Tab-separated table of C-alpha atoms in Angstrom:
chain	number	residue	atom	x	y	z
A	24	MET	CA	85.595	93.649	132.935
A	25	ALA	CA	84.940	91.056	129.777
A	26	VAL	CA	81.515	90.699	129.054
A	27	GLU	CA	80.178	88.726	125.585
A	28	ARG	CA	79.154	90.873	123.447
A	29	GLN	CA	80.889	94.578	124.681
A	30	THR	CA	83.086	96.810	122.565
A	31	LEU	CA	86.487	97.680	124.517
A	32	VAL	CA	88.905	100.819	123.379
A	33	PHE	CA	92.140	100.758	125.031
A	34	TYR	CA	93.602	104.093	124.294
A	35	MET	CA	97.250	103.588	124.558
A	36	GLY	CA	97.946	100.521	125.364
A	37	ILE	CA	100.034	98.702	123.304
A	38	ALA	CA	102.590	98.017	126.171
A	39	SER	CA	99.815	95.810	128.187
A	40	SER	CA	98.143	94.473	125.104
A	41	GLY	CA	100.200	90.663	126.652
A	42	MET	CA	98.967	91.723	129.967
A	43	ILE	CA	95.160	93.113	128.345
A	44	SER	CA	94.781	90.057	126.891
A	45	GLN	CA	95.560	87.588	129.402
A	46	ARG	CA	93.792	88.892	131.992
A	47	LEU	CA	90.314	89.072	129.089
A	48	ILE	CA	91.184	85.157	128.410
A	49	GLN	CA	91.143	84.744	132.830
A	50	HIS	CA	87.742	86.236	133.214
A	51	GLY	CA	85.921	84.653	129.927
A	52	LEU	CA	86.824	86.254	126.828
A	53	SER	CA	86.670	83.692	124.280
A	54	ALA	CA	90.358	84.173	123.094
A	55	SER	CA	88.886	84.053	119.155
A	56	THR	CA	87.486	87.334	119.604
A	57	PRO	CA	88.037	90.224	117.188
A	58	VAL	CA	90.679	92.632	117.437
A	59	ALA	CA	91.887	95.706	115.995
A	60	ILE	CA	94.471	98.019	116.495
A	61	ILE	CA	94.587	101.178	115.152
A	62	GLU	CA	98.331	102.829	114.569
A	63	ARG	CA	98.449	106.664	114.408
A	64	GLY	CA	94.649	107.399	113.340
A	65	THR	CA	93.529	109.814	111.225
A	66	GLN	CA	97.090	110.423	109.862
A	67	PRO	CA	98.554	110.341	106.879
A	68	GLU	CA	100.632	107.082	108.310
A	69	GLN	CA	97.797	105.281	109.495
A	70	ARG	CA	97.546	101.295	110.107
A	71	VAL	CA	95.130	99.466	110.673
A	72	MET	CA	95.353	95.079	112.243
A	73	THR	CA	92.678	93.172	112.900
A	74	SER	CA	93.251	89.532	114.774
A	75	VAL	CA	92.011	87.931	117.670
A	76	LEU	CA	92.364	88.454	121.566
A	77	GLY	CA	94.348	85.236	121.724
A	78	THR	CA	97.057	86.462	118.667
A	79	LEU	CA	96.892	89.920	119.619
A	80	ALA	CA	100.614	90.208	121.537
A	81	MET	CA	102.082	88.645	119.158
A	82	MET	CA	100.317	90.635	116.358
A	83	ILE	CA	101.781	93.992	117.798
A	84	GLU	CA	105.298	92.697	118.255
A	85	LEU	CA	105.538	90.435	114.557
A	86	HIS	CA	104.174	94.102	113.060
A	87	ALA	CA	106.446	96.681	114.929
A	88	VAL	CA	103.650	98.561	116.219
A	89	GLU	CA	104.643	102.270	117.666
A	90	THR	CA	102.444	104.824	119.656
A	91	PRO	CA	99.825	105.776	119.495
A	92	ALA	CA	97.631	103.685	118.832
A	93	LEU	CA	94.106	102.019	119.641
A	94	LEU	CA	92.970	98.950	120.691
A	95	ILE	CA	89.693	97.754	119.799
A	96	ILE	CA	88.168	94.495	121.081
A	97	GLY	CA	85.214	92.789	120.447
A	98	ASP	CA	82.373	91.519	117.705
A	99	VAL	CA	82.404	95.470	116.166
A	100	VAL	CA	85.922	94.929	114.810
A	101	THR	CA	83.944	92.256	111.920
A	102	LEU	CA	82.142	95.350	110.774
A	103	TYR	CA	85.531	97.160	110.014
A	104	ARG	CA	85.839	95.294	106.169
A	105	GLU	CA	82.742	96.004	105.113
A	106	ALA	CA	83.200	100.055	106.869
A	107	ASN	CA	85.928	99.986	104.928
A	108	THR	CA	84.680	99.303	101.646
A	109	PHE	CA	83.089	103.170	101.514
A	110	TYR	CA	86.514	104.440	102.753
A	111	ASN	CA	89.101	105.184	99.321
A	112	GLU	CA	91.376	108.048	98.986
A	113	THR	CA	89.384	110.130	96.758
A	114	ASN	CA	86.434	109.936	99.614
A	115	ALA	CA	89.226	111.090	102.407
A	116	LEU	CA	88.887	115.025	103.736
A	117	ARG	CA	91.440	117.043	102.034
A	118	SER	CA	93.427	120.467	103.229
A	119	ALA	CA	90.381	122.706	101.922
A	120	ILE	CA	91.071	127.013	100.677
A	121	THR	CA	88.800	129.144	101.827
A	122	PRO	CA	88.222	132.398	100.340
A	123	ARG	CA	89.167	135.324	103.644
A	124	CYS	CA	85.321	137.255	104.184
A	125	SER	CA	85.410	140.707	104.125
A	126	VAL	CA	83.753	143.081	105.673
A	127	GLY	CA	81.193	145.519	103.440
């Protein structure tokens, strides 16, 4: 399961985050591997937190992370800051009112 330069994603892994990080480190993944937690993704209350594998469980407890949440583990997390510069509230998807179609 622990292979360098791969991306691991755990859906609903918050409760098991301590075991997940411990096992990945035991199987060779560095404790300094980047991790991200996306809480309530795509919802207005979405939160994104980044850290490293060795402090994952502590970060979840410190920030009182709730489900639903995704754990993303791997170097891809380092791209978050770069990609996040392209996103802002003005570019967010909004509800659209579309005219009704009529036959005729």
